[in-house]
Amino acid sequence: MPVLGIETSCDETGVALYDAHRGLLAHVLHSQTTIHADYGGVVPELASRDHVRRLVPLVRQTLRDAGAAAGDVEGIAYTAGPGLIGALLVGASVARSLAWAWRVPAVAVHHLEGHLLAPLLEAAAPEFPFLALLVSGGHTLLAEVAELGRYRILGESQDDAAGEAFDKTAKLLGLGYPGGPALARLAERGDSTRFQFPRPMTDRPGLDFSFSGLKTYTMNVLRDTQGTGQDRADVARAFEDAVADTLVIKCRRALRLTGMKRLVAAGGVSANRTIRQRLRDLAAEENAQVYFPRPEFCTDNGAMIALAGCLRLQAGQSDPPLICARARWPLTELTPP
Ligand code: KG4
Ligand code: ZN
């Protein structure tokens, strides 16, 4: 069953064609970072307008790349939330219109379910159940994933998401938007022994996170330096180490608490090389397996939405033909198809 996936929840337009038997047939992505860079963050109205311009040509390109015709598509999956409402409505409108024109079913996909299932795009895919660490620009959470659509939140961020903390700290370091990958590059030549940053909320029980304090800590440490290139690299390194350590401590706790032996890491921040290595080390120590999507499927993309939608369509789900989207949509409201 070839399923067209459409992702427009924030600042990337992602389209993909995924087939349950043949796997991923094609995927394309248009990133809007140059549009928003001057503003230091995503401007919702500009995001919506760019999705309008890009989406239909990207659908055509995806079909062309896959050597497929419109008539080959048997279902459509689109991100219906959470995200920027205007941006989501562009994807929902196009997806619903295509489904109506092509007379195929369509399903509304939860963006975070897409992220959590992204490792299933890989050859070494995890089986249910598993423990999932989702670290993106908008969310940070640990969840027990019993099966498709059954998620129990074990812990989440009380303030900034991990990606948001990376982006805000990168801004303090004078790096452009989005700052996560730039901060990671700077950290590579930093000295890990010079500064010791706190590991927030690790000294008390529980699996919640808090990252906003790290940003303030960074600001104070940076103020006491000359602000040279090496100073900034050392600060970036200390920040990255603190985030990585904090995530590892909470994941270790969650593995032990649940007795799970499979850990999935997904979302933009899981593309971070230091964090990936630290989670691999953790898995080895805890006799567990860790699964990641390839880095390009850690950040927003159409492939994860096509896959999540394909699983739901295959299980018989088909949502009523209404164009709707939800800016807020708790993951725990989902049910199995
Ligand atoms: O999952 P995603 O594409 O969007 C949301 O759903 O939020 O995540 C984007 C976030 C941004 O905050 C970005 O700075 C961060 O992921 N990010 C990284 C890296 N690559 C992306 N953070 C740290 N290191 C990276 N290599
Ligand atoms: Zn995302």
Short mmCIF file of C-alpha atoms and ligand atoms in Angstrom, two decimals:
data_model
loop_
_atom_site.label_atom_id
_atom_site.label_comp_id
_atom_site.label_asym_id
_atom_site.label_seq_id
_atom_site.Cartn_x
_atom_site.Cartn_y
_atom_site.Cartn_z
CA MET A 1 0.00 0.00 0.00
CA PRO A 2 1.85 3.15 -1.19
CA VAL A 3 1.05 6.03 1.18
CA LEU A 4 1.86 9.67 0.53
CA GLY A 5 3.07 11.47 3.66
CA ILE A 6 2.84 15.23 4.12
CA GLU A 7 4.56 17.16 6.93
CA THR A 8 4.04 20.92 7.37
CA SER A 9 3.85 21.44 11.14
CA CYS A 10 6.66 23.98 11.42
CA ASP A 11 9.41 25.23 9.13
CA GLU A 12 10.06 22.25 6.85
CA THR A 13 7.88 21.01 4.03
CA GLY A 14 8.36 17.25 3.87
CA VAL A 15 6.77 14.82 1.43
CA ALA A 16 7.39 11.09 1.05
CA LEU A 17 5.98 7.95 -0.49
CA TYR A 18 6.17 4.87 1.74
CA ASP A 19 5.01 1.36 0.98
CA ALA A 20 4.44 -1.25 3.67
CA HIS A 21 6.24 -3.96 1.66
CA ARG A 22 8.76 -2.04 -0.39
CA GLY A 23 9.68 0.53 2.26
CA LEU A 24 10.50 4.13 1.50
CA LEU A 25 10.09 4.85 -2.23
CA ALA A 26 10.99 8.55 -2.24
CA HIS A 27 11.22 11.52 0.07
CA VAL A 28 11.89 15.21 -0.41
CA LEU A 29 12.33 18.05 2.03
CA HIS A 30 12.36 21.81 1.71
CA SER A 31 13.76 23.65 4.71
CA GLN A 32 12.71 27.24 5.39
CA THR A 33 15.68 28.12 7.60
CA THR A 34 16.94 30.91 5.30
CA ILE A 35 13.48 32.56 5.42
CA HIS A 36 13.40 32.67 9.23
CA ALA A 37 17.13 33.17 9.94
CA ASP A 38 16.90 37.00 9.92
CA TYR A 39 14.25 36.87 12.65
CA GLY A 40 16.12 34.43 14.91
CA GLY A 41 13.14 32.06 14.99
CA VAL A 42 10.18 30.78 13.01
CA VAL A 43 7.69 33.44 11.83
CA PRO A 44 4.39 31.53 11.60
CA GLU A 45 2.83 33.56 8.76
CA LEU A 46 5.95 33.25 6.60
CA ALA A 47 6.02 29.52 7.33
CA SER A 48 2.41 29.02 6.17
CA ARG A 49 2.97 31.01 2.98
CA ASP A 50 6.05 29.06 2.06
CA HIS A 51 4.27 25.72 2.62
CA VAL A 52 1.56 26.95 0.21
CA ARG A 53 4.21 27.66 -2.43
CA ARG A 54 6.21 24.47 -1.97
CA LEU A 55 3.83 21.68 -1.16
CA VAL A 56 2.20 20.77 -4.49
CA PRO A 57 5.49 20.92 -6.47
CA LEU A 58 7.08 18.69 -3.81
CA VAL A 59 4.23 16.16 -4.11
CA ARG A 60 4.86 16.07 -7.88
CA GLN A 61 8.59 15.65 -7.33
CA THR A 62 8.09 12.83 -4.82
CA LEU A 63 5.90 10.88 -7.25
CA ARG A 64 8.40 11.50 -10.05
CA ASP A 65 11.35 10.38 -7.91
CA ALA A 66 9.46 7.21 -6.95
CA GLY A 67 8.56 6.52 -10.59
CA ALA A 68 4.91 6.54 -9.47
CA ALA A 69 1.73 8.12 -10.81
CA ALA A 70 -1.09 9.69 -8.83
CA GLY A 71 -3.16 6.56 -9.45
CA ASP A 72 -0.59 4.44 -7.57
CA VAL A 73 -1.18 6.26 -4.28
CA GLU A 74 -3.52 4.24 -2.06
CA GLY A 75 -3.63 6.47 1.00
CA ILE A 76 -2.56 9.86 2.32
CA ALA A 77 -1.12 10.72 5.73
CA TYR A 78 -0.65 14.27 6.93
CA THR A 79 0.50 15.92 10.14
CA ALA A 80 -2.61 17.31 11.83
CA GLY A 81 -0.87 18.54 14.99
CA PRO A 82 0.67 19.62 17.22
CA GLY A 83 2.38 22.57 15.54
CA LEU A 84 1.74 26.00 14.00
CA ILE A 85 -1.93 26.07 13.13
CA GLY A 86 -1.57 27.93 9.82
CA ALA A 87 1.23 25.66 8.67
CA LEU A 88 -0.71 22.53 9.69
CA LEU A 89 -3.81 23.72 7.82
CA VAL A 90 -1.83 23.98 4.57
CA GLY A 91 -0.84 20.31 4.81
CA ALA A 92 -4.32 19.24 5.94
CA SER A 93 -6.02 21.13 3.07
CA VAL A 94 -3.75 19.75 0.38
CA ALA A 95 -3.85 16.21 1.80
CA ARG A 96 -7.64 16.18 2.13
CA SER A 97 -8.12 17.67 -1.35
CA LEU A 98 -5.84 15.08 -2.94
CA ALA A 99 -7.58 12.28 -1.05
CA TRP A 100 -10.94 13.52 -2.29
CA ALA A 101 -9.73 13.92 -5.88
CA TRP A 102 -7.95 10.56 -5.95
CA ARG A 103 -10.71 8.78 -3.97
CA VAL A 104 -8.33 7.31 -1.40
CA PRO A 105 -8.51 7.29 2.42
CA ALA A 106 -6.57 9.83 4.45
CA VAL A 107 -5.43 9.83 8.08
CA ALA A 108 -4.47 12.67 10.41
CA VAL A 109 -1.10 11.84 11.97
CA HIS A 110 0.22 13.12 15.31
CA HIS A 111 3.61 14.76 14.71
CA LEU A 112 5.19 13.15 17.78
CA GLU A 113 3.92 9.70 16.83
CA GLY A 114 5.72 10.28 13.54
CA HIS A 115 8.96 11.08 15.39
CA LEU A 116 8.61 8.09 17.74
CA LEU A 117 8.07 5.67 14.87
CA ALA A 118 10.83 7.11 12.64
CA PRO A 119 13.32 4.35 13.67
CA LEU A 120 10.94 1.88 11.98
CA LEU A 121 12.13 3.35 8.66
CA GLU A 122 15.50 1.70 9.26
CA ALA A 123 16.54 -1.87 8.47
CA ALA A 124 17.25 -2.59 12.15
CA ALA A 125 13.80 -1.55 13.35
CA PRO A 126 12.71 -1.90 16.98
CA GLU A 127 9.78 -4.13 17.91
CA PHE A 128 7.04 -3.01 20.30
CA PRO A 129 7.10 -2.46 23.23
CA PHE A 130 9.92 0.02 23.74
CA LEU A 131 10.99 2.99 25.80
CA ALA A 132 11.16 6.21 23.79
CA LEU A 133 13.13 9.38 24.38
CA LEU A 134 11.76 12.18 22.25
CA VAL A 135 13.97 15.27 22.10
CA SER A 136 12.87 17.88 19.59
CA GLY A 137 12.59 21.64 19.29
CA GLY A 138 9.13 21.66 20.84
CA HIS A 139 9.07 18.60 23.11
CA THR A 140 11.18 16.55 25.49
CA LEU A 141 9.65 13.41 26.91
CA LEU A 142 10.19 9.84 27.95
CA ALA A 143 7.37 7.48 27.02
CA GLU A 144 6.56 3.83 27.30
CA VAL A 145 5.35 2.71 23.88
CA ALA A 146 3.26 -0.45 24.32
CA GLU A 147 2.08 -0.59 20.71
CA LEU A 148 1.08 1.74 17.89
CA GLY A 149 -1.09 4.43 19.48
CA ARG A 150 -0.56 3.45 23.11
CA TYR A 151 1.79 5.87 24.82
CA ARG A 152 2.36 6.38 28.54
CA ILE A 153 4.32 9.52 29.41
CA LEU A 154 6.89 8.75 32.10
CA GLY A 155 8.44 12.20 32.22
CA GLU A 156 8.61 15.45 30.30
CA SER A 157 10.19 18.86 30.32
CA GLN A 158 8.81 21.31 32.85
CA ASP A 159 10.04 24.27 30.79
CA ASP A 160 12.20 24.48 27.64
CA ALA A 161 12.46 21.49 25.32
CA ALA A 162 15.99 20.15 24.76
CA GLY A 163 16.11 21.55 21.22
CA GLU A 164 14.82 24.90 22.42
CA ALA A 165 17.61 24.97 25.03
CA PHE A 166 20.16 24.22 22.29
CA ASP A 167 18.73 26.99 20.11
CA LYS A 168 18.59 29.61 22.88
CA THR A 169 22.09 28.76 24.13
CA ALA A 170 23.39 28.91 20.56
CA LYS A 171 21.94 32.40 20.29
CA LEU A 172 23.86 33.44 23.44
CA LEU A 173 26.99 32.09 21.77
CA GLY A 174 26.33 34.25 18.74
CA LEU A 175 25.39 31.37 16.46
CA GLY A 176 22.65 31.58 13.84
CA TYR A 177 19.22 29.94 13.75
CA PRO A 178 18.54 27.04 14.21
CA GLY A 179 21.42 26.83 16.62
CA GLY A 180 21.46 23.16 17.65
CA PRO A 181 23.68 21.81 14.85
CA ALA A 182 25.92 24.93 14.95
CA LEU A 183 26.41 24.59 18.72
CA ALA A 184 27.28 20.91 18.27
CA ARG A 185 29.94 21.82 15.67
CA LEU A 186 31.44 24.47 17.97
CA ALA A 187 31.47 22.01 20.91
CA GLU A 188 33.67 19.63 18.92
CA ARG A 189 36.71 21.81 19.54
CA GLY A 190 35.80 22.62 23.14
CA ASP A 191 37.62 21.41 26.23
CA SER A 192 35.31 19.24 28.33
CA THR A 193 37.32 19.71 31.52
CA ARG A 194 37.21 23.52 31.74
CA PHE A 195 33.61 24.14 32.89
CA GLN A 196 31.30 21.90 34.85
CA PHE A 197 27.60 22.69 34.23
CA PRO A 198 24.77 21.38 36.43
CA ARG A 199 22.74 18.29 35.43
CA PRO A 200 19.24 19.71 36.10
CA MET A 201 16.73 17.65 38.11
CA THR A 202 18.98 14.61 38.37
CA ASP A 203 19.46 14.95 42.14
CA ARG A 204 15.82 14.11 42.84
CA PRO A 205 13.74 11.11 41.85
CA GLY A 206 11.50 11.14 38.80
CA LEU A 207 11.83 11.35 35.06
CA ASP A 208 10.92 14.96 34.35
CA PHE A 209 13.36 17.39 32.76
CA SER A 210 14.16 21.08 33.06
CA PHE A 211 16.52 22.82 30.66
CA SER A 212 15.82 26.53 31.04
CA GLY A 213 18.29 26.89 33.94
CA LEU A 214 21.16 25.72 31.73
CA LYS A 215 20.63 28.68 29.44
CA THR A 216 20.93 31.14 32.36
CA TYR A 217 23.95 29.23 33.64
CA THR A 218 25.56 29.55 30.21
CA MET A 219 24.92 33.29 30.19
CA ASN A 220 26.62 33.73 33.57
CA VAL A 221 29.64 31.58 32.70
CA LEU A 222 30.06 33.31 29.36
CA ARG A 223 29.99 36.74 31.04
CA ASP A 224 33.00 35.81 33.16
CA THR A 225 35.12 34.98 30.10
CA GLN A 226 36.72 37.14 27.42
CA GLY A 227 34.32 35.62 24.88
CA THR A 228 37.10 34.36 22.61
CA GLY A 229 36.48 31.58 20.10
CA GLN A 230 38.02 29.05 22.49
CA ASP A 231 35.92 30.34 25.42
CA ARG A 232 32.76 29.91 23.39
CA ALA A 233 33.78 26.43 22.22
CA ASP A 234 34.51 25.37 25.82
CA VAL A 235 31.11 26.70 26.95
CA ALA A 236 29.36 24.93 24.06
CA ARG A 237 31.11 21.70 25.02
CA ALA A 238 30.12 22.03 28.69
CA PHE A 239 26.51 22.73 27.71
CA GLU A 240 26.32 19.77 25.33
CA ASP A 241 27.90 17.45 27.91
CA ALA A 242 25.37 18.62 30.53
CA VAL A 243 22.40 17.93 28.24
CA ALA A 244 23.81 14.56 27.14
CA ASP A 245 24.53 13.50 30.72
CA THR A 246 21.08 14.57 31.91
CA LEU A 247 19.38 12.60 29.14
CA VAL A 248 21.51 9.53 29.87
CA ILE A 249 20.77 9.66 33.62
CA LYS A 250 17.00 9.85 32.99
CA CYS A 251 17.07 7.13 30.32
CA ARG A 252 19.01 4.81 32.64
CA ARG A 253 16.42 5.41 35.35
CA ALA A 254 13.55 4.77 32.94
CA LEU A 255 15.11 1.55 31.61
CA ARG A 256 15.53 0.22 35.12
CA LEU A 257 12.09 1.35 36.24
CA THR A 258 10.24 -0.23 33.31
CA GLY A 259 12.53 -3.22 32.79
CA MET A 260 12.52 -2.38 29.07
CA LYS A 261 15.46 -3.54 26.97
CA ARG A 262 14.74 -1.45 23.87
CA LEU A 263 15.32 2.31 23.82
CA VAL A 264 14.31 4.50 20.89
CA ALA A 265 15.71 8.02 20.59
CA ALA A 266 14.01 10.37 18.15
CA GLY A 267 13.43 14.05 17.36
CA GLY A 268 15.88 16.69 16.11
CA VAL A 269 18.24 16.58 19.10
CA SER A 270 18.74 12.82 18.66
CA ALA A 271 20.76 13.72 15.54
CA ASN A 272 23.44 15.05 17.91
CA ARG A 273 26.53 12.86 17.67
CA THR A 274 27.64 13.23 21.28
CA ILE A 275 24.17 12.36 22.54
CA ARG A 276 23.93 9.35 20.19
CA GLN A 277 27.28 8.01 21.40
CA ARG A 278 26.38 8.51 25.05
CA LEU A 279 23.08 6.66 24.55
CA ARG A 280 24.93 3.82 22.78
CA ASP A 281 27.28 3.55 25.77
CA LEU A 282 24.29 3.54 28.12
CA ALA A 283 22.58 0.76 26.16
CA ALA A 284 25.76 -1.36 26.28
CA GLU A 285 26.04 -0.83 30.05
CA GLU A 286 22.38 -1.69 30.65
CA ASN A 287 22.35 -4.69 28.32
CA ALA A 288 19.78 -2.95 26.13
CA GLN A 289 19.44 -2.03 22.45
CA VAL A 290 19.22 1.56 21.28
CA TYR A 291 17.55 2.56 18.01
CA PHE A 292 17.84 5.86 16.15
CA PRO A 293 16.45 7.11 12.88
CA ARG A 294 19.18 8.13 10.41
CA PRO A 295 20.04 11.80 11.19
CA GLU A 296 17.91 13.24 8.35
CA PHE A 297 14.85 11.46 9.80
CA CYS A 298 15.54 12.75 13.33
CA THR A 299 14.45 16.24 12.30
CA ASP A 300 11.08 16.92 10.68
CA ASN A 301 10.40 14.96 7.48
CA GLY A 302 7.60 13.45 5.42
CA ALA A 303 8.89 9.86 5.63
CA MET A 304 8.00 9.42 9.31
CA ILE A 305 4.48 10.75 8.66
CA ALA A 306 4.01 8.43 5.66
CA LEU A 307 5.15 5.47 7.77
CA ALA A 308 2.92 6.29 10.78
CA GLY A 309 -0.05 6.88 8.45
CA CYS A 310 0.64 3.68 6.53
CA LEU A 311 0.55 1.63 9.76
CA ARG A 312 -2.75 3.23 10.74
CA LEU A 313 -4.32 2.87 7.28
CA GLN A 314 -3.23 -0.76 7.10
CA ALA A 315 -4.96 -1.36 10.42
CA GLY A 316 -8.15 -0.01 8.86
CA GLN A 317 -8.19 3.56 10.18
CA SER A 318 -9.64 6.25 7.95
CA ASP A 319 -10.63 9.62 9.35
CA PRO A 320 -13.75 11.52 8.22
CA PRO A 321 -13.20 13.92 5.28
CA LEU A 322 -12.79 17.09 7.33
CA ILE A 323 -10.00 19.63 7.04
CA CYS A 324 -8.91 20.14 10.63
CA ALA A 325 -5.71 20.53 12.56
CA ARG A 326 -4.78 20.98 16.21
CA ALA A 327 -2.07 23.34 17.44
CA ARG A 328 -2.13 21.42 20.73
CA TRP A 329 -2.77 17.70 20.83
CA PRO A 330 -1.59 15.59 23.80
CA LEU A 331 0.12 12.38 22.67
CA THR A 332 -1.80 10.47 25.35
CA GLU A 333 -5.09 11.22 23.55
CA LEU A 334 -4.06 8.82 20.78
CA THR A 335 -5.52 5.34 20.66
CA PRO A 336 -4.51 2.27 18.67
CA PRO A 337 -6.15 2.16 15.22
O1 KG4 B 1 12.28 17.43 15.59
P1 KG4 B 1 12.62 18.75 15.06
O2 KG4 B 1 13.05 18.86 13.63
O3 KG4 B 1 11.44 19.78 15.21
C1 KG4 B 1 10.45 19.73 16.17
O4 KG4 B 1 9.51 18.91 16.03
O5 KG4 B 1 10.58 20.53 17.12
O6 KG4 B 1 13.77 19.32 16.01
C2 KG4 B 1 14.42 20.52 15.76
C3 KG4 B 1 15.37 20.81 16.91
C4 KG4 B 1 15.96 22.20 16.87
O7 KG4 B 1 15.85 22.77 18.15
C5 KG4 B 1 17.42 21.94 16.48
O8 KG4 B 1 18.30 22.92 16.98
C6 KG4 B 1 17.67 20.60 17.12
O9 KG4 B 1 16.47 19.89 16.90
N1 KG4 B 1 18.81 19.90 16.51
C7 KG4 B 1 19.95 19.61 17.16
C8 KG4 B 1 20.80 18.96 16.23
N2 KG4 B 1 20.14 18.87 15.04
C9 KG4 B 1 18.92 19.45 15.24
N3 KG4 B 1 20.32 19.84 18.43
C10 KG4 B 1 21.55 19.42 18.80
N4 KG4 B 1 22.43 18.83 17.97
C11 KG4 B 1 22.10 18.55 16.69
N5 KG4 B 1 22.97 17.95 15.88
ZN ZN B 2 9.37 17.58 14.87
#
